CSV table of C-alpha atoms in Angstrom, one decimal:
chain,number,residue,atom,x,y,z
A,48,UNK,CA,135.7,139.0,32.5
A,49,UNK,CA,134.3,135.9,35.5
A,50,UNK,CA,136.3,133.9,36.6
A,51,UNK,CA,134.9,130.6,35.5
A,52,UNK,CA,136.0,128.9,39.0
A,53,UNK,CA,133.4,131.3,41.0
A,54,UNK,CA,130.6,131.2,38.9
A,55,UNK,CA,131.0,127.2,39.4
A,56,UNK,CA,131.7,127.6,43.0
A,57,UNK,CA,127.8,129.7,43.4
A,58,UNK,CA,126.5,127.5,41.1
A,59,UNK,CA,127.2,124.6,43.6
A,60,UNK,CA,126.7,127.0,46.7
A,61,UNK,CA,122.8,127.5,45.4
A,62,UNK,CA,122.2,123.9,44.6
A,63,UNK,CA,123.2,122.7,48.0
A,64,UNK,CA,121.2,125.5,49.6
A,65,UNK,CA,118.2,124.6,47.8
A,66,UNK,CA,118.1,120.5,48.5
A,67,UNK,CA,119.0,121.1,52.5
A,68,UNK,CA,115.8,120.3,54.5
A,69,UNK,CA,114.4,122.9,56.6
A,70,UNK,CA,113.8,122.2,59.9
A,71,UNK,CA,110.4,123.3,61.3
A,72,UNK,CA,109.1,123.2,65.1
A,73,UNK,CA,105.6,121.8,66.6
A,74,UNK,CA,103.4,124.7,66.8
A,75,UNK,CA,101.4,125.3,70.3
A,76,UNK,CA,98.4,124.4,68.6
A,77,UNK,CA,99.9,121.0,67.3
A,78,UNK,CA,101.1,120.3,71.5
A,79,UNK,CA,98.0,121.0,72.7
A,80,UNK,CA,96.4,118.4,70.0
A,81,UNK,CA,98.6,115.6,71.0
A,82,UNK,CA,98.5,116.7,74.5
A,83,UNK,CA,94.6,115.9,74.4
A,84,UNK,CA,94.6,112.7,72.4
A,85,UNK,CA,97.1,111.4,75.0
A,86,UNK,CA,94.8,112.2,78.1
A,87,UNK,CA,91.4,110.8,76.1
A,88,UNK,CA,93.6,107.8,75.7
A,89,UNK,CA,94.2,107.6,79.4
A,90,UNK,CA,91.0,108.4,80.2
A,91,UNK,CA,89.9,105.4,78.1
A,92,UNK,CA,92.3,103.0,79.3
A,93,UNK,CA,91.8,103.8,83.0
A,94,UNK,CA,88.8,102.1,84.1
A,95,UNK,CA,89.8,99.4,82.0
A,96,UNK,CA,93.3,99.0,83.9
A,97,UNK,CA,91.5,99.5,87.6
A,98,UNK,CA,89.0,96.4,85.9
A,99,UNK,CA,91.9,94.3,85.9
A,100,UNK,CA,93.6,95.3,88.6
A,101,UNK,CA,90.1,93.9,90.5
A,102,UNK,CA,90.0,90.6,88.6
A,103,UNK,CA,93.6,90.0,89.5
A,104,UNK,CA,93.1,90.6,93.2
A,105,UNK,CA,90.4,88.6,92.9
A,106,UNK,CA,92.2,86.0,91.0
A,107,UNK,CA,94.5,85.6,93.7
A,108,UNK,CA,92.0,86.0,96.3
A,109,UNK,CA,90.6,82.6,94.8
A,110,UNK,CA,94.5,81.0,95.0
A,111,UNK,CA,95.2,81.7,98.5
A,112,UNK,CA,91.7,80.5,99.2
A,113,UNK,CA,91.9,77.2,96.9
A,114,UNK,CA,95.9,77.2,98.7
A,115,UNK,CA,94.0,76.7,102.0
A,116,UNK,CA,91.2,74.1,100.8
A,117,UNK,CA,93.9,71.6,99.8
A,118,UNK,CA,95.7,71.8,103.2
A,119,UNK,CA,92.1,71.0,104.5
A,120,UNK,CA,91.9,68.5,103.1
A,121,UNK,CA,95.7,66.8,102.8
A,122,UNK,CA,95.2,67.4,107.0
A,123,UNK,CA,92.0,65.2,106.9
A,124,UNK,CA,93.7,62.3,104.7
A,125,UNK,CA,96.6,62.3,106.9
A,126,UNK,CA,94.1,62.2,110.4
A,127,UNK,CA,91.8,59.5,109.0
A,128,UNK,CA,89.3,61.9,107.5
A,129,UNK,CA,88.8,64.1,110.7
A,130,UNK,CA,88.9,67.9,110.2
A,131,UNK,CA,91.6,69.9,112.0
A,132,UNK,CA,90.3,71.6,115.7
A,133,UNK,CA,87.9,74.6,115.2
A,134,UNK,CA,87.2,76.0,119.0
A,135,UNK,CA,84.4,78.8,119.0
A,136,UNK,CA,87.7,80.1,121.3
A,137,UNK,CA,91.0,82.2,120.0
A,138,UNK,CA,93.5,79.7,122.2
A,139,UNK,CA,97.6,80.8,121.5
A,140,UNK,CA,97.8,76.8,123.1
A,141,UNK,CA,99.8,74.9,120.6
A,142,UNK,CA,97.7,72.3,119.1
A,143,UNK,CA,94.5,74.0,120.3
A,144,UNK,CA,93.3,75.5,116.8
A,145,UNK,CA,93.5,75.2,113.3
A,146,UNK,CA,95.4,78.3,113.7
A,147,UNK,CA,96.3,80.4,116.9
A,148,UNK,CA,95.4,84.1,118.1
A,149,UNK,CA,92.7,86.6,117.5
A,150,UNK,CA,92.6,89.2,115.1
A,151,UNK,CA,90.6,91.5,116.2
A,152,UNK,CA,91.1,95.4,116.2
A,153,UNK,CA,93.1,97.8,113.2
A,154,UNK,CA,89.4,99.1,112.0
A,155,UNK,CA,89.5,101.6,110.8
A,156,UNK,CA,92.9,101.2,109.5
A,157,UNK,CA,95.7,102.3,111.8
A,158,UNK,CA,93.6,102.1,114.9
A,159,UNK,CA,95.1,99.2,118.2
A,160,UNK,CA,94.7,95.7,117.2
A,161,UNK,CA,95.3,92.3,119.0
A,162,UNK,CA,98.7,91.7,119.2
A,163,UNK,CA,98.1,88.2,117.6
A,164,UNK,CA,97.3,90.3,114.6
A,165,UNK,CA,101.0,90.7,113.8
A,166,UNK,CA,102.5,88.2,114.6
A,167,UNK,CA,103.4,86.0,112.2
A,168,UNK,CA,104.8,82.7,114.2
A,169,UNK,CA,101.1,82.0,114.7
A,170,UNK,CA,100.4,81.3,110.9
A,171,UNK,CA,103.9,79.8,109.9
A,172,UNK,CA,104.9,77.6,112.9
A,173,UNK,CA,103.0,74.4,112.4
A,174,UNK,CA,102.9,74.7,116.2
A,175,UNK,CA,100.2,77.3,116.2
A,176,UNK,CA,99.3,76.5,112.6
A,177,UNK,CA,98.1,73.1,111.5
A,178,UNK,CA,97.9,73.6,107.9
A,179,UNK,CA,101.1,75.1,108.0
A,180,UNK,CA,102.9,71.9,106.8
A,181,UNK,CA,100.4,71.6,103.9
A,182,UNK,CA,101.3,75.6,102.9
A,183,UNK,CA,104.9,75.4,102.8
A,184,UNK,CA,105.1,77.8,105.8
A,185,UNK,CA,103.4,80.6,103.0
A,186,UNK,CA,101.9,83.4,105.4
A,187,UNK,CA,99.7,85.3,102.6
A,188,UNK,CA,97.8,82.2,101.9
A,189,UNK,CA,95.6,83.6,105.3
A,190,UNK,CA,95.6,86.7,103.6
A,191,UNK,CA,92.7,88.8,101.7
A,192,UNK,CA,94.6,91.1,99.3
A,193,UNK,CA,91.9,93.6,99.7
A,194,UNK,CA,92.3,93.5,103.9
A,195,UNK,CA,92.8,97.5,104.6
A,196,UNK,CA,94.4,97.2,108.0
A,197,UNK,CA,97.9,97.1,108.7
A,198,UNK,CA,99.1,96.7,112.5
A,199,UNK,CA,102.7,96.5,114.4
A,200,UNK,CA,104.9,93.6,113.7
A,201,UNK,CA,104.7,91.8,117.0
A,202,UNK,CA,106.6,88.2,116.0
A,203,UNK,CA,109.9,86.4,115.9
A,204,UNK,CA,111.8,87.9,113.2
A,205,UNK,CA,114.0,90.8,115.0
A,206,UNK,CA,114.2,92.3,111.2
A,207,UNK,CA,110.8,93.2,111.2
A,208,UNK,CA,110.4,94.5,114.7
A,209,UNK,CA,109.1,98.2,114.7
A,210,UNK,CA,107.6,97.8,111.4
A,211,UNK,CA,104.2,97.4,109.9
A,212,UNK,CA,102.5,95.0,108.3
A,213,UNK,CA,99.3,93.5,107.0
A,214,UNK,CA,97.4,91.4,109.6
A,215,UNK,CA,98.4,87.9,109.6
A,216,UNK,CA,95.1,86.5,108.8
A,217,UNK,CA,92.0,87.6,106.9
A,218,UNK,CA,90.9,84.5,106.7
A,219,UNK,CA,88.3,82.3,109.2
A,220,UNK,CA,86.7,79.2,109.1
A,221,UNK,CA,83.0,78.3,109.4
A,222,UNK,CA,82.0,77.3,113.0
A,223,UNK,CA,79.8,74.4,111.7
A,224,UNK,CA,83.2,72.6,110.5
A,225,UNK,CA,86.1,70.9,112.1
A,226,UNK,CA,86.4,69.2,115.6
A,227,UNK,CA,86.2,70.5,119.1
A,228,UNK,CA,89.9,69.6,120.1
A,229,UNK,CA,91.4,68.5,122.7
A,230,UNK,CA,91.8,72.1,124.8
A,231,UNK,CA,88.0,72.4,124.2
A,232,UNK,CA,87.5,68.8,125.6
A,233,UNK,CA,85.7,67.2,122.7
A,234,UNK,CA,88.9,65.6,121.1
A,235,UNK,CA,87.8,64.6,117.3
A,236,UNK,CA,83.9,65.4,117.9
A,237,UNK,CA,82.7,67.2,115.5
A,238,UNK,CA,81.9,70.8,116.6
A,239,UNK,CA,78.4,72.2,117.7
A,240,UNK,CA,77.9,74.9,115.4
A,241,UNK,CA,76.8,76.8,118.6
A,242,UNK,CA,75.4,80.0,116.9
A,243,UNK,CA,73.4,78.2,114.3
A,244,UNK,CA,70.3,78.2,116.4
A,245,UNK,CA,70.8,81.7,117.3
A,246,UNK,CA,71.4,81.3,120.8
A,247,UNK,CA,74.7,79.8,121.2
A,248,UNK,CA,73.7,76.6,122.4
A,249,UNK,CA,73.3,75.0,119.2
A,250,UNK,CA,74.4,70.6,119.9
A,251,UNK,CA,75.6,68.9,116.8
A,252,UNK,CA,73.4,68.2,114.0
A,253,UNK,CA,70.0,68.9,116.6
A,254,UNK,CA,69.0,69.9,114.2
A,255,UNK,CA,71.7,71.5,111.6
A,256,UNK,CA,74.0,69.2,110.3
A,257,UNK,CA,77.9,69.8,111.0
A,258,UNK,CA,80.9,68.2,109.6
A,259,UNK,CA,83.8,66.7,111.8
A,260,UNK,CA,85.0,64.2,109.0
A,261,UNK,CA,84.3,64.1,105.3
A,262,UNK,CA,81.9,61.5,105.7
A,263,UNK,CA,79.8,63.7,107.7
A,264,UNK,CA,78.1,65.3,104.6
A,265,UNK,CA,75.2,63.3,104.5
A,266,UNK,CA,72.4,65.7,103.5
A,267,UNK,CA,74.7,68.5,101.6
A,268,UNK,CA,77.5,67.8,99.3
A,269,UNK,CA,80.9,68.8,99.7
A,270,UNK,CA,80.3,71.5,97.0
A,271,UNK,CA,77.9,73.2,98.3
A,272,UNK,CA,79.3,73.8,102.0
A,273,UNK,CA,81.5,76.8,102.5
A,274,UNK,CA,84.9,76.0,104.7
A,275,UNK,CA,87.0,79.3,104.5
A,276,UNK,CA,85.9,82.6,104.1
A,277,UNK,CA,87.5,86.3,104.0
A,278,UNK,CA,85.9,87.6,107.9
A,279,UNK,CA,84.2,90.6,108.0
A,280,UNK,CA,87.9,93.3,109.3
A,281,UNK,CA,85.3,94.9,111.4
A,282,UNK,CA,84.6,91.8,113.1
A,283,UNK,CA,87.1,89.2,112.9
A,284,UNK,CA,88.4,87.5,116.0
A,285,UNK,CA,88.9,84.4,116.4
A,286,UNK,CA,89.4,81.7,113.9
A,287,UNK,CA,85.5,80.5,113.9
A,288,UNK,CA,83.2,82.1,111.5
A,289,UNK,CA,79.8,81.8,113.1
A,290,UNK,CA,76.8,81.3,111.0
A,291,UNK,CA,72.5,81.5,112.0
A,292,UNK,CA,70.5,79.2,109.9
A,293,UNK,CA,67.7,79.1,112.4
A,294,UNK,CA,66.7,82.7,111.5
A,295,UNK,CA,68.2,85.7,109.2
A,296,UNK,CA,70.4,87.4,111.6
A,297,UNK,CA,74.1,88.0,111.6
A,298,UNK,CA,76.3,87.5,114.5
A,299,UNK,CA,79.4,87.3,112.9
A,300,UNK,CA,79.8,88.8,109.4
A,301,UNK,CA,81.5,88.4,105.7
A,302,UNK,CA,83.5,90.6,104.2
A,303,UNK,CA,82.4,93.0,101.5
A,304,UNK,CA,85.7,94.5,99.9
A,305,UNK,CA,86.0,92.7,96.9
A,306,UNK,CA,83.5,95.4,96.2
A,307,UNK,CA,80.6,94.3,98.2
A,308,UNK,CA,81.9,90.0,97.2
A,309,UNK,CA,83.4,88.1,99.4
A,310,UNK,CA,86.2,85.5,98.8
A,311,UNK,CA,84.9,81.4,100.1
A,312,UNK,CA,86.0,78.4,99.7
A,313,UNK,CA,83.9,75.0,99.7
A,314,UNK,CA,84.6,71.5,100.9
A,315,UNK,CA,85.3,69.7,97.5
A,316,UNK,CA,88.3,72.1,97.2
A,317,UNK,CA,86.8,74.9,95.0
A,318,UNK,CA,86.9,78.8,95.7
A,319,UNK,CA,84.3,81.8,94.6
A,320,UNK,CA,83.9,85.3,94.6
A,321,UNK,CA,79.9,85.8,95.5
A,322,UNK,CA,79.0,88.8,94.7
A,323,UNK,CA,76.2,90.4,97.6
A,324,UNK,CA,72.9,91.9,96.0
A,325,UNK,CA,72.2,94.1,99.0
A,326,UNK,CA,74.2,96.6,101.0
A,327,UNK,CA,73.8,94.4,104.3
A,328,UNK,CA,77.7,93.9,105.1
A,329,UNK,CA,78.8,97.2,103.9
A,330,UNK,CA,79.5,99.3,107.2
A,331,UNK,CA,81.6,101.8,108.7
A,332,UNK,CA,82.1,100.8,112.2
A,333,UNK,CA,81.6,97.3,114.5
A,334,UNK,CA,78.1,96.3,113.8
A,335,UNK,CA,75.5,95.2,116.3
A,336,UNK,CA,73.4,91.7,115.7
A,337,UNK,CA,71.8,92.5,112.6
A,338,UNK,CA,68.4,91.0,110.9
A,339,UNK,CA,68.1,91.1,107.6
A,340,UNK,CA,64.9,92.3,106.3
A,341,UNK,CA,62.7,90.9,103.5
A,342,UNK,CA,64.1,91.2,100.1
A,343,UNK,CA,67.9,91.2,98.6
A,344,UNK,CA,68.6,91.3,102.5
A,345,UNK,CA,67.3,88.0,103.3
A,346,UNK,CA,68.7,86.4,99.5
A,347,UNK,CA,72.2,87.3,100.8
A,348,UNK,CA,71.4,85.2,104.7
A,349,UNK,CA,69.8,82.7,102.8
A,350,UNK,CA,72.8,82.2,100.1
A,351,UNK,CA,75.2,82.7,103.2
A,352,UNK,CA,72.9,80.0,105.6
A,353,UNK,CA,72.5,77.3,103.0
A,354,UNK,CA,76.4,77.1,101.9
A,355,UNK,CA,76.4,76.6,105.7
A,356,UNK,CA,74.5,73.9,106.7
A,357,UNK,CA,71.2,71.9,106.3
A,358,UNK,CA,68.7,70.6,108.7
A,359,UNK,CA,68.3,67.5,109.6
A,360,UNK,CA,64.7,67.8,110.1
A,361,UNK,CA,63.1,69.9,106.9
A,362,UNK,CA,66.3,69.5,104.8
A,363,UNK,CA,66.5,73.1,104.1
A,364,UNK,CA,67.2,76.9,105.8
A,365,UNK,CA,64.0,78.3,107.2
């Protein structure tokens, strides 16, 4: 006869068994599925991340560039309207520049640069550094994020000593702007411009305008005359930018890596990214004077001339 405990005990036992959930593994097949979706995914999202990465070093590009045009032009209200020193001349002379020391060298990156290139003092200490005051002694503001070089500490600050870092200043002004200064002996004149005729012996506005003081924009407006730009790392030295309206060649040159753009900013306080439409400044070593030839070469010198300057006799950029 069954014992009436067991049978109830198995009856239980089986009912238990069959409500437990089974637990059942990913096959290969199933991996391999998610596996791909994930890296389409990527794939998609990729370009779309290194898009945004661009626009924000862009972005900030424009800041540091917009930073710089205010201390412009809080230095000119607090100098009666006169435009800091701009010497076609790297002086390390306090007082001398709108900001001390050359920066030449580091191209390609890694190669022997000017010691001035690391040295931060001369881009913090209002000494060397007359828009320093304006900046809140902030050294990237004369920084292009997309600079490539990086060269030996060479300031101050014991803590960085044997270290690297990126170049103090990416950054240069246009030679057409600002005074002479008084280690250039021309005290609050305005500059000469001295390349715009091609020659180097260019004289204040005979015949391409120059600005000293904001009144000086007589025949251009402040908005359409580029102050600050991101210098050619090939070919930056001193502070100066030089320009040539009188003809399309190049003596000194922009920068193209904001993917072949370049970073400016303009007297009225605004900042840009133009974008070039030929290859011109794209190059792998120092370049030689270059002319640029008819075409998208000579829209670039043109757009890069005429945010220069005007002339005071045709009113325009041959």
């Amino acid at each position: 006869m069954a014992n009436p405990s067991n049978e109830l005990y198995m009856k239980k036992l089986t009912e238990s068994r069959a409500v437990r959930p089974s637990h059942s593994a990913f096959t290969l097949i199933e991996l391999l599925v998610v596996i791909a979706i994930i890296a389409i995914l990527a794939a998609m999202l990729l370009p779309a991340l290194a898009k945004a990465k661009i626009r924000a070093l862009n972005l900030h590009c424009m800041n540091n560039k917009n930073q710089l045009q205010k201390a412009f032009i809080m230095y000119a209200t607090d100098w009666n309207e006169i435009f800091a020193p701009n010497p076609d001349a790297a002086y390390t002379t306090p007082g001398c520049n709108w900001v001390a020391g050359s920066q030449s060298g580091g191209m390609p990156p890694g190669a022997a640069a000017d010691p001035a290139a690391g040295n931060q003092d001369y881009v913090i200490d209002s000494k060397y550094s007359l828009y320093s005051p304006y900046l809140g002694k902030n050294a990237a503001v004369f920084q292009c994020p997309r600079d490539p070089r990086i060269v030996p500490y060479t300031g101050s600050n014991l803590q960085l000593l044997n270290t690297k870092i990126k170049p103090v200043r990416s950054v240069s002004m246009q030679q057409g702007v600002g005074t002479k200064g008084n280690c250039f002996g021309g005290g609050n004149a305005k500059v000469d411009g001295l390349w715009l005729n091609g020659s180097h012996s260019h004289m204040a506005n005979q015949p391409y305008e120059t600005y000293g003081k904001q009144t000086d924009f007589v025949i251009a407006s402040p908005s359409d005359i580029w102050v600050f730009l991101d210098d050619d790392p090939w070919t930056i030295n001193d502070a100066a930018c030089a320009v040539i309206a009188a003809m399309p060649d190049f003596v000194d040159y922009p920068s193209p890596f904001h993917d072949n753009a370049c970073g400016f900013s303009f007297a009225d306080g605004h900042s840009e990214i133009h974008k070039w439409k030929s290859n011109l400044f794209v190059h792998n070593g120092v370049p030689s004077r270059t002319t640029a030839q008819p075409g998208v070469q000579y829209t670039d010198w043109f757009w890069w001339a005429w945010h220069a300057t005007r002339s005071r006799i045709t009113r325009t950029v041959p």
